[in-house]
């Protein structure tokens, strides 16, 4: 069922039920008020009949005749029965009425009055004490007029209700068309989106309503999907490009090496180069697995010493720095040893800092890399500064994006993953990473650790 049909059905049912209940309330209220009106008329007729028949001996003849002339239609003998104390009809010609029972007469004497309906007749009885004795006066009237009024009312209300329900249905259909027209327009625009370029957002309605929120949510979702598609495309391009180089080197060396016998030294050299390429492929895969969240690290956040972590990285990368005719200098300017303790995942933080220091070595122009551990406002700061080629300002805003590499990297090997992975790890540990760089002057990476409580 479409939303439009659902809206029509729900609104029609809702208004229909309300209309039916309202009509029923009006009908029964009119029924009761009309019945009360008829019984009130009968009560007046009973009182006038009692005066006419029982006060004849006390009223002047002209006054008695006047009452008879004015109320003759109410005091007709065939509709009146005046019962004495022996329950005998002494006045009126409504004799032996089977609907008036002794229980009714006794109820009148006890309650001073009674009313009921029987055999299409209204009955009303009153108790009337007189100097001649205590009497019960009963009058009756046909309910044909009452039933006719109720029937006409029922026909009118049913007709109005039927017409109202039809009007509600068609009005709901029209309103559903008006209400859901913006949604239909959005669906139409979504269907017209070129899925070869899903990053194109659909235009906003600028209505500041739920439709506008829907469009914004759709555009955000489309943007995320576009980013993921682009990430996958970059991943495929990266794998095909980066893996091709070490694999080609391995296969090329082995093909040349297999053409003739080699000396033990040549065997070692080829094995060394092949292992380096294999380690490079393994490193790339490990970084990609960490970026995608496919690996499950067993170690959780535990307290560690950041200075000890820096020294581990120093021991690992100092030989590589020397190969690049550079060096690593560590400056410890922290006076509170407690600031050097930080709860985190040692494996991830080691990898993140390792990537930053390794990048500094790659682009350092044979100049030393300085790692400074300092404190400020009860916070630990780690700064990695090089004096290398720097990063252009256009590249600086994108440098932490996955697979992105600056325009001035030249022949320096890299995957474009390291810095993005480092930023993700630092964000996970609530460590703020700031990068400042000037071309041909150097790059400064500043890590701001959370304040100690």
Short mmCIF file of C-alpha atoms in Angstrom, two decimals:
data_model
loop_
_atom_site.label_atom_id
_atom_site.label_comp_id
_atom_site.label_asym_id
_atom_site.label_seq_id
_atom_site.Cartn_x
_atom_site.Cartn_y
_atom_site.Cartn_z
CA UNK A 1 0.00 0.00 0.00
CA UNK A 2 1.39 3.39 -0.98
CA UNK A 3 1.79 6.20 1.53
CA UNK A 4 -0.86 8.19 -0.28
CA UNK A 5 -3.42 5.36 -0.06
CA UNK A 6 -2.46 4.76 3.55
CA UNK A 7 -2.98 8.43 4.38
CA UNK A 8 -6.36 8.37 2.58
CA UNK A 9 -7.46 5.24 4.43
CA UNK A 10 -6.34 6.42 7.86
CA UNK A 11 -7.77 9.91 7.50
CA UNK A 12 -11.06 8.58 6.07
CA UNK A 13 -11.40 6.05 8.88
CA UNK A 14 -10.51 8.62 11.53
CA UNK A 15 -12.92 11.28 10.33
CA UNK A 16 -15.52 8.61 9.53
CA UNK A 17 -15.44 7.18 13.05
CA UNK A 18 -15.61 10.68 14.54
CA UNK A 19 -18.55 11.53 12.26
CA UNK A 20 -20.42 8.33 13.13
CA UNK A 21 -19.91 8.86 16.87
CA UNK A 22 -20.98 12.52 16.57
CA UNK A 23 -24.06 11.55 14.56
CA UNK A 24 -24.99 8.86 17.10
CA UNK A 25 -24.60 11.29 20.00
CA UNK A 26 -26.74 13.90 18.23
CA UNK A 27 -29.39 11.29 17.31
CA UNK A 28 -29.77 9.86 20.81
CA UNK A 29 -29.65 13.32 22.40
CA UNK A 30 -32.48 14.45 20.10
CA UNK A 31 -34.35 11.19 20.78
CA UNK A 32 -34.21 11.72 24.55
CA UNK A 33 -35.05 15.42 24.40
CA UNK A 34 -38.01 14.78 22.10
CA UNK A 35 -39.30 12.00 24.34
CA UNK A 36 -38.99 14.30 27.36
CA UNK A 37 -40.89 16.99 25.44
CA UNK A 38 -43.78 14.58 24.69
CA UNK A 39 -43.96 13.38 28.28
CA UNK A 40 -43.96 17.00 29.46
CA UNK A 41 -46.95 17.69 27.22
CA UNK A 42 -48.71 14.65 28.67
CA UNK A 43 -47.97 15.81 32.20
CA UNK A 44 -49.61 19.16 31.43
CA UNK A 45 -52.53 17.33 29.84
CA UNK A 46 -52.90 15.13 32.94
CA UNK A 47 -52.91 18.17 35.23
CA UNK A 48 -55.47 20.04 33.12
CA UNK A 49 -57.64 16.90 32.94
CA UNK A 50 -57.50 16.54 36.72
CA UNK A 51 -58.58 20.17 37.16
CA UNK A 52 -61.34 19.79 34.58
CA UNK A 53 -62.85 16.63 36.02
CA UNK A 54 -62.12 16.93 39.73
CA UNK A 55 -62.48 20.67 40.32
CA UNK A 56 -65.82 21.03 38.49
CA UNK A 57 -67.71 21.41 41.75
CA UNK A 58 -65.43 24.21 42.93
CA UNK A 59 -65.03 26.22 39.70
CA UNK A 60 -67.56 28.74 38.38
CA UNK A 61 -69.47 27.34 35.43
CA UNK A 62 -68.13 29.94 33.02
CA UNK A 63 -64.53 29.20 34.08
CA UNK A 64 -65.13 25.47 33.72
CA UNK A 65 -66.59 25.97 30.26
CA UNK A 66 -63.61 28.15 29.31
CA UNK A 67 -61.18 25.37 30.29
CA UNK A 68 -63.15 22.87 28.24
CA UNK A 69 -63.10 25.13 25.17
CA UNK A 70 -59.39 25.93 25.44
CA UNK A 71 -58.12 22.45 26.26
CA UNK A 72 -60.67 20.22 24.61
CA UNK A 73 -57.93 18.59 22.48
CA UNK A 74 -56.06 17.60 25.64
CA UNK A 75 -58.92 16.35 27.78
CA UNK A 76 -60.60 14.04 25.29
CA UNK A 77 -62.47 11.38 27.25
CA UNK A 78 -61.07 8.47 25.27
CA UNK A 79 -57.50 9.48 26.30
CA UNK A 80 -58.16 10.19 29.98
CA UNK A 81 -58.73 7.84 32.89
CA UNK A 82 -59.24 9.14 36.44
CA UNK A 83 -58.90 6.36 39.03
CA UNK A 84 -60.36 6.60 42.53
CA UNK A 85 -59.03 4.95 45.67
CA UNK A 86 -60.61 1.63 44.58
CA UNK A 87 -58.73 1.76 41.27
CA UNK A 88 -61.94 2.32 39.36
CA UNK A 89 -62.28 4.79 36.48
CA UNK A 90 -64.62 7.48 37.67
CA UNK A 91 -64.03 10.05 34.91
CA UNK A 92 -62.90 9.70 31.33
CA UNK A 93 -63.63 6.97 28.79
CA UNK A 94 -60.24 5.28 28.72
CA UNK A 95 -61.66 2.21 30.37
CA UNK A 96 -59.99 -1.16 30.91
CA UNK A 97 -56.68 -0.05 29.33
CA UNK A 98 -54.55 -3.21 29.53
CA UNK A 99 -51.35 -1.17 29.53
CA UNK A 100 -52.27 0.58 32.79
CA UNK A 101 -51.74 -2.03 35.50
CA UNK A 102 -52.25 -1.97 39.25
CA UNK A 103 -48.47 -1.69 39.66
CA UNK A 104 -48.55 1.55 37.67
CA UNK A 105 -51.31 2.94 39.85
CA UNK A 106 -49.43 2.04 43.01
CA UNK A 107 -46.21 3.54 41.60
CA UNK A 108 -48.05 6.82 40.95
CA UNK A 109 -49.33 6.92 44.52
CA UNK A 110 -45.84 6.19 45.85
CA UNK A 111 -43.85 8.48 43.56
CA UNK A 112 -46.52 11.11 42.78
CA UNK A 113 -46.02 10.44 39.10
CA UNK A 114 -44.99 7.91 36.43
CA UNK A 115 -44.30 7.82 32.69
CA UNK A 116 -43.79 4.95 30.24
CA UNK A 117 -44.28 3.82 26.64
CA UNK A 118 -46.27 0.79 25.55
CA UNK A 119 -47.95 -0.36 22.32
CA UNK A 120 -46.98 2.79 20.39
CA UNK A 121 -48.52 4.93 23.14
CA UNK A 122 -47.09 7.45 25.62
CA UNK A 123 -48.56 7.18 29.14
CA UNK A 124 -48.29 9.69 31.94
CA UNK A 125 -49.89 9.40 35.37
CA UNK A 126 -50.08 11.90 38.25
CA UNK A 127 -51.34 11.70 41.82
CA UNK A 128 -54.04 14.31 42.52
CA UNK A 129 -55.47 14.73 46.05
CA UNK A 130 -58.91 16.31 46.15
CA UNK A 131 -61.71 17.03 48.65
CA UNK A 132 -63.57 14.11 47.09
CA UNK A 133 -60.62 11.76 47.73
CA UNK A 134 -57.21 10.91 46.35
CA UNK A 135 -57.16 10.20 42.61
CA UNK A 136 -54.73 8.94 39.98
CA UNK A 137 -55.01 10.65 36.60
CA UNK A 138 -53.64 8.86 33.52
CA UNK A 139 -53.50 10.32 30.04
CA UNK A 140 -52.13 8.72 26.90
CA UNK A 141 -51.10 9.86 23.46
CA UNK A 142 -50.09 8.08 20.28
CA UNK A 143 -46.36 8.14 19.48
CA UNK A 144 -46.87 8.16 15.71
CA UNK A 145 -45.73 11.78 15.50
CA UNK A 146 -42.73 10.98 17.67
CA UNK A 147 -41.73 8.02 15.54
CA UNK A 148 -42.21 10.06 12.39
CA UNK A 149 -39.87 12.75 13.68
CA UNK A 150 -37.26 10.19 14.74
CA UNK A 151 -37.49 8.43 11.37
CA UNK A 152 -37.06 11.70 9.46
CA UNK A 153 -34.11 12.59 11.67
CA UNK A 154 -32.53 9.16 11.09
CA UNK A 155 -32.94 9.47 7.30
CA UNK A 156 -31.50 12.99 7.29
CA UNK A 157 -28.55 12.07 9.49
CA UNK A 158 -27.76 8.89 7.53
CA UNK A 159 -27.89 10.85 4.28
CA UNK A 160 -25.67 13.58 5.68
CA UNK A 161 -23.32 10.96 7.14
CA UNK A 162 -23.05 9.12 3.83
CA UNK A 163 -22.45 12.33 1.90
CA UNK A 164 -19.96 13.42 4.58
CA UNK A 165 -18.04 10.14 4.37
CA UNK A 166 -17.80 10.43 0.60
CA UNK A 167 -16.69 14.04 0.92
CA UNK A 168 -14.09 13.04 3.54
CA UNK A 169 -12.77 10.29 1.25
CA UNK A 170 -12.36 12.52 -1.79
CA UNK A 171 -10.97 15.37 0.33
CA UNK A 172 -8.46 12.94 1.85
CA UNK A 173 -7.45 11.82 -1.65
CA UNK A 174 -6.92 15.41 -2.68
CA UNK A 175 -5.03 16.32 0.51
CA UNK A 176 -2.85 13.21 0.19
CA UNK A 177 -1.92 14.32 -3.31
CA UNK A 178 -1.03 17.79 -2.02
CA UNK A 179 0.83 16.50 1.05
CA UNK A 180 2.85 13.86 -0.79
CA UNK A 181 3.60 15.90 -3.87
CA UNK A 182 6.95 17.09 -2.40
CA UNK A 183 7.85 13.46 -1.64
CA UNK A 184 6.92 12.48 -5.18
CA UNK A 185 9.13 15.27 -6.48
CA UNK A 186 12.03 14.04 -4.31
CA UNK A 187 11.54 10.45 -5.54
CA UNK A 188 11.45 11.70 -9.13
CA UNK A 189 14.69 13.64 -8.63
CA UNK A 190 16.34 10.63 -6.97
CA UNK A 191 15.36 8.45 -9.93
CA UNK A 192 16.95 10.97 -12.27
CA UNK A 193 20.29 10.88 -10.44
CA UNK A 194 23.16 9.79 -12.66
CA UNK A 195 24.55 6.79 -10.80
CA UNK A 196 27.77 7.04 -12.79
CA UNK A 197 28.36 10.15 -10.70
CA UNK A 198 26.61 9.45 -7.39
CA UNK A 199 28.41 12.29 -5.65
CA UNK A 200 25.96 14.71 -7.30
CA UNK A 201 23.48 15.79 -4.63
CA UNK A 202 19.82 16.46 -5.35
CA UNK A 203 18.74 20.07 -5.05
CA UNK A 204 17.26 21.34 -1.80
CA UNK A 205 13.65 22.53 -1.52
CA UNK A 206 14.52 25.22 1.06
CA UNK A 207 11.20 24.57 2.81
CA UNK A 208 12.69 23.93 6.28
CA UNK A 209 10.42 20.95 6.84
CA UNK A 210 10.73 17.15 7.03
CA UNK A 211 11.20 16.93 3.23
CA UNK A 212 14.19 19.25 3.52
CA UNK A 213 15.58 17.02 6.29
CA UNK A 214 15.03 13.97 4.09
CA UNK A 215 16.94 15.57 1.21
CA UNK A 216 19.82 16.56 3.51
CA UNK A 217 19.98 13.04 4.97
CA UNK A 218 19.91 11.55 1.48
CA UNK A 219 22.69 13.85 0.30
CA UNK A 220 24.79 12.97 3.36
CA UNK A 221 24.25 9.26 2.72
CA UNK A 222 25.09 9.75 -0.94
CA UNK A 223 28.26 11.59 0.05
CA UNK A 224 29.34 8.76 2.36
CA UNK A 225 28.63 6.18 -0.34
CA UNK A 226 30.59 8.27 -2.82
CA UNK A 227 33.51 8.47 -0.40
CA UNK A 228 33.45 4.70 0.12
CA UNK A 229 33.31 4.07 -3.62
CA UNK A 230 36.20 6.45 -4.14
CA UNK A 231 38.09 4.74 -1.32
CA UNK A 232 37.55 1.37 -2.97
CA UNK A 233 38.67 2.73 -6.32
CA UNK A 234 41.77 4.24 -4.73
CA UNK A 235 42.41 0.97 -2.93
CA UNK A 236 42.28 -0.99 -6.18
CA UNK A 237 44.49 1.56 -7.91
CA UNK A 238 46.89 1.56 -4.99
CA UNK A 239 47.13 -2.23 -4.76
CA UNK A 240 47.62 -2.63 -8.50
CA UNK A 241 50.31 0.07 -8.50
CA UNK A 242 52.15 -0.48 -5.21
CA UNK A 243 52.11 -4.25 -5.24
CA UNK A 244 53.25 -4.35 -8.84
CA UNK A 245 56.63 -2.74 -8.07
CA UNK A 246 57.89 -5.14 -5.35
CA UNK A 247 56.39 -8.16 -7.11
CA UNK A 248 58.04 -7.16 -10.38
CA UNK A 249 61.33 -6.70 -8.57
CA UNK A 250 61.06 -10.13 -6.96
CA UNK A 251 60.08 -11.91 -10.18
CA UNK A 252 62.70 -9.99 -12.22
CA UNK A 253 65.52 -10.81 -9.82
CA UNK A 254 64.54 -14.47 -9.68
CA UNK A 255 64.22 -14.73 -13.47
CA UNK A 256 67.67 -13.19 -14.03
CA UNK A 257 69.14 -15.13 -11.16
CA UNK A 258 67.87 -18.48 -12.52
CA UNK A 259 69.64 -18.09 -15.87
CA UNK A 260 72.99 -19.34 -14.49
CA UNK A 261 74.73 -20.42 -11.34
CA UNK A 262 75.54 -17.73 -8.82
CA UNK A 263 78.01 -17.26 -6.03
CA UNK A 264 76.90 -17.49 -2.38
CA UNK A 265 77.25 -13.72 -2.08
CA UNK A 266 74.91 -13.22 -5.06
CA UNK A 267 72.42 -15.67 -3.52
CA UNK A 268 72.45 -13.65 -0.31
CA UNK A 269 72.03 -10.36 -2.16
CA UNK A 270 69.02 -11.58 -4.15
CA UNK A 271 67.46 -13.14 -1.04
CA UNK A 272 67.96 -9.89 0.84
CA UNK A 273 66.31 -7.80 -1.90
CA UNK A 274 63.44 -10.27 -2.23
CA UNK A 275 62.86 -10.27 1.52
CA UNK A 276 62.82 -6.47 1.60
CA UNK A 277 60.13 -6.44 -1.11
CA UNK A 278 58.16 -9.13 0.70
CA UNK A 279 58.39 -7.14 3.95
CA UNK A 280 57.20 -4.05 2.09
CA UNK A 281 54.15 -5.92 0.77
CA UNK A 282 53.48 -7.32 4.26
CA UNK A 283 53.72 -3.84 5.79
CA UNK A 284 51.30 -2.44 3.22
CA UNK A 285 48.80 -5.25 3.90
CA UNK A 286 49.06 -4.80 7.67
CA UNK A 287 48.38 -1.08 7.36
CA UNK A 288 45.41 -1.71 5.07
CA UNK A 289 43.98 -4.27 7.49
CA UNK A 290 44.31 -1.81 10.36
CA UNK A 291 42.66 0.93 8.31
CA UNK A 292 39.71 -1.29 7.41
CA UNK A 293 39.27 -2.55 10.98
CA UNK A 294 39.65 -6.19 9.86
CA UNK A 295 42.23 -7.05 12.47
CA UNK A 296 41.35 -7.76 16.08
CA UNK A 297 44.10 -6.59 18.42
CA UNK A 298 44.12 -8.63 21.60
CA UNK A 299 45.72 -5.93 23.75
CA UNK A 300 43.43 -3.32 25.23
CA UNK A 301 44.27 0.10 26.60
CA UNK A 302 46.92 -0.20 29.27
CA UNK A 303 49.15 2.35 31.01
CA UNK A 304 52.46 2.88 29.18
CA UNK A 305 55.41 5.25 29.17
CA UNK A 306 55.46 7.46 26.09
CA UNK A 307 59.19 8.17 26.47
CA UNK A 308 59.92 4.44 26.41
CA UNK A 309 57.79 4.11 23.27
CA UNK A 310 59.78 6.92 21.63
CA UNK A 311 63.06 5.18 22.51
CA UNK A 312 61.79 1.94 20.95
CA UNK A 313 61.05 3.83 17.74
CA UNK A 314 64.47 5.46 17.96
CA UNK A 315 66.18 2.06 18.21
CA UNK A 316 64.20 0.81 15.22
CA UNK A 317 64.63 3.82 12.92
CA UNK A 318 68.05 5.19 13.88
CA UNK A 319 69.82 2.73 11.52
CA UNK A 320 67.49 3.79 8.72
CA UNK A 321 68.19 7.45 9.50
CA UNK A 322 71.92 6.81 9.26
CA UNK A 323 71.44 5.13 5.88
CA UNK A 324 69.77 8.40 4.76
CA UNK A 325 72.73 10.37 6.19
CA UNK A 326 70.45 11.77 8.90
CA UNK A 327 69.96 11.21 12.61
CA UNK A 328 67.30 11.27 15.33
CA UNK A 329 67.60 13.52 18.37
CA UNK A 330 65.34 13.16 21.41
CA UNK A 331 64.77 16.06 23.79
CA UNK A 332 63.00 15.31 27.08
CA UNK A 333 61.63 18.50 28.65
CA UNK A 334 59.05 16.95 31.00
CA UNK A 335 59.48 17.63 34.72
CA UNK A 336 56.47 15.56 35.87
CA UNK A 337 57.08 11.85 35.23
CA UNK A 338 53.36 11.17 35.63
CA UNK A 339 52.64 13.08 32.40
CA UNK A 340 54.67 10.50 30.48
CA UNK A 341 52.25 7.77 31.56
CA UNK A 342 49.35 7.36 29.16
CA UNK A 343 46.61 4.69 28.94
CA UNK A 344 46.32 3.37 25.42
CA UNK A 345 46.98 0.60 22.94
CA UNK A 346 50.76 0.33 22.74
CA UNK A 347 50.76 -1.47 19.39
CA UNK A 348 48.63 1.17 17.68
CA UNK A 349 50.45 4.15 19.21
CA UNK A 350 53.81 2.62 18.28
CA UNK A 351 52.64 2.25 14.68
CA UNK A 352 51.25 5.80 14.56
CA UNK A 353 54.43 7.44 15.93
CA UNK A 354 56.60 5.15 13.84
CA UNK A 355 54.86 6.34 10.66
CA UNK A 356 55.38 10.00 11.57
CA UNK A 357 59.08 9.61 12.41
CA UNK A 358 59.65 7.44 9.32
CA UNK A 359 58.05 10.12 7.11
CA UNK A 360 60.34 12.72 8.68
CA UNK A 361 63.36 10.58 7.82
CA UNK A 362 62.20 10.09 4.23
CA UNK A 363 61.93 13.83 3.53
CA UNK A 364 64.62 15.24 5.86
CA UNK A 365 67.28 16.32 3.32
CA UNK A 366 70.02 14.56 5.33
CA UNK A 367 69.33 16.82 8.30
CA UNK A 368 68.52 15.60 11.83
CA UNK A 369 64.99 14.87 13.04
CA UNK A 370 64.21 16.26 16.47
CA UNK A 371 61.65 14.59 18.74
CA UNK A 372 60.70 16.78 21.70
CA UNK A 373 58.63 15.68 24.70
CA UNK A 374 57.37 18.72 26.61
CA UNK A 375 54.63 19.74 29.01
CA UNK A 376 52.19 22.62 29.21
CA UNK A 377 49.08 23.20 31.34
CA UNK A 378 49.40 19.69 32.79
CA UNK A 379 49.41 18.18 29.29
CA UNK A 380 52.02 16.14 27.43
CA UNK A 381 53.16 17.34 24.00
CA UNK A 382 55.25 15.36 21.51
CA UNK A 383 56.73 17.26 18.59
CA UNK A 384 58.43 15.66 15.57
CA UNK A 385 60.33 18.28 13.54
CA UNK A 386 62.32 17.80 10.35
CA UNK A 387 64.14 20.22 8.06
CA UNK A 388 63.14 18.60 4.80
CA UNK A 389 61.31 19.55 1.67
CA UNK A 390 58.06 20.46 3.43
CA UNK A 391 54.46 20.14 2.23
CA UNK A 392 52.74 22.63 -0.12
CA UNK A 393 49.75 24.41 1.42
CA UNK A 394 47.38 22.86 -1.15
CA UNK A 395 48.50 19.39 -0.12
CA UNK A 396 48.55 20.12 3.61
CA UNK A 397 44.75 20.14 3.96
CA UNK A 398 44.52 16.72 2.25
CA UNK A 399 47.67 15.09 3.56
CA UNK A 400 45.84 12.97 6.17
CA UNK A 401 43.40 11.52 3.62
CA UNK A 402 43.82 7.84 2.85
CA UNK A 403 46.03 7.10 -0.22
CA UNK A 404 46.77 10.80 -0.75
CA UNK A 405 50.39 11.76 -1.41
CA UNK A 406 51.84 15.22 -1.92
CA UNK A 407 52.88 16.52 -5.32
CA UNK A 408 56.53 16.98 -4.29
CA UNK A 409 57.27 13.42 -3.08
CA UNK A 410 59.23 12.70 -6.29
CA UNK A 411 60.67 9.16 -6.18
CA UNK A 412 60.30 8.66 -2.44
CA UNK A 413 58.42 5.41 -1.84
CA UNK A 414 55.13 5.58 0.01
CA UNK A 415 51.56 4.32 0.05
CA UNK A 416 49.59 7.34 1.27
CA UNK A 417 48.29 5.25 4.15
CA UNK A 418 50.71 5.97 7.00
CA UNK A 419 49.65 9.49 7.97
CA UNK A 420 45.94 8.70 7.56
CA UNK A 421 46.35 5.62 9.74
CA UNK A 422 48.26 7.65 12.35
CA UNK A 423 45.52 10.29 12.50
CA UNK A 424 42.85 7.59 12.97
CA UNK A 425 44.83 6.06 15.83
CA UNK A 426 45.40 9.43 17.51
CA UNK A 427 41.71 10.30 17.16
CA UNK A 428 40.86 6.98 18.78
CA UNK A 429 43.06 7.94 21.76
CA UNK A 430 41.73 11.55 21.84
CA UNK A 431 45.16 12.88 20.87
CA UNK A 432 45.07 16.03 18.73
CA UNK A 433 47.45 16.01 15.77
CA UNK A 434 48.48 19.34 14.20
CA UNK A 435 50.73 19.64 11.14
CA UNK A 436 52.59 22.82 10.14
CA UNK A 437 54.86 22.86 7.13
CA UNK A 438 56.78 25.26 4.89
CA UNK A 439 58.18 24.15 1.53
CA UNK A 440 61.98 23.71 1.60
CA UNK A 441 62.02 24.64 5.31
CA UNK A 442 60.55 21.60 7.01
CA UNK A 443 57.54 20.01 8.67
CA UNK A 444 56.43 20.04 12.29
CA UNK A 445 53.98 17.45 13.65
CA UNK A 446 52.62 18.35 17.11
CA UNK A 447 50.71 15.83 19.23
CA UNK A 448 48.60 17.22 22.08
CA UNK A 449 47.70 14.57 24.67
CA UNK A 450 44.58 14.81 26.88
CA UNK A 451 45.04 16.70 30.14
CA UNK A 452 45.69 14.64 33.24
CA UNK A 453 42.82 14.64 35.69
#
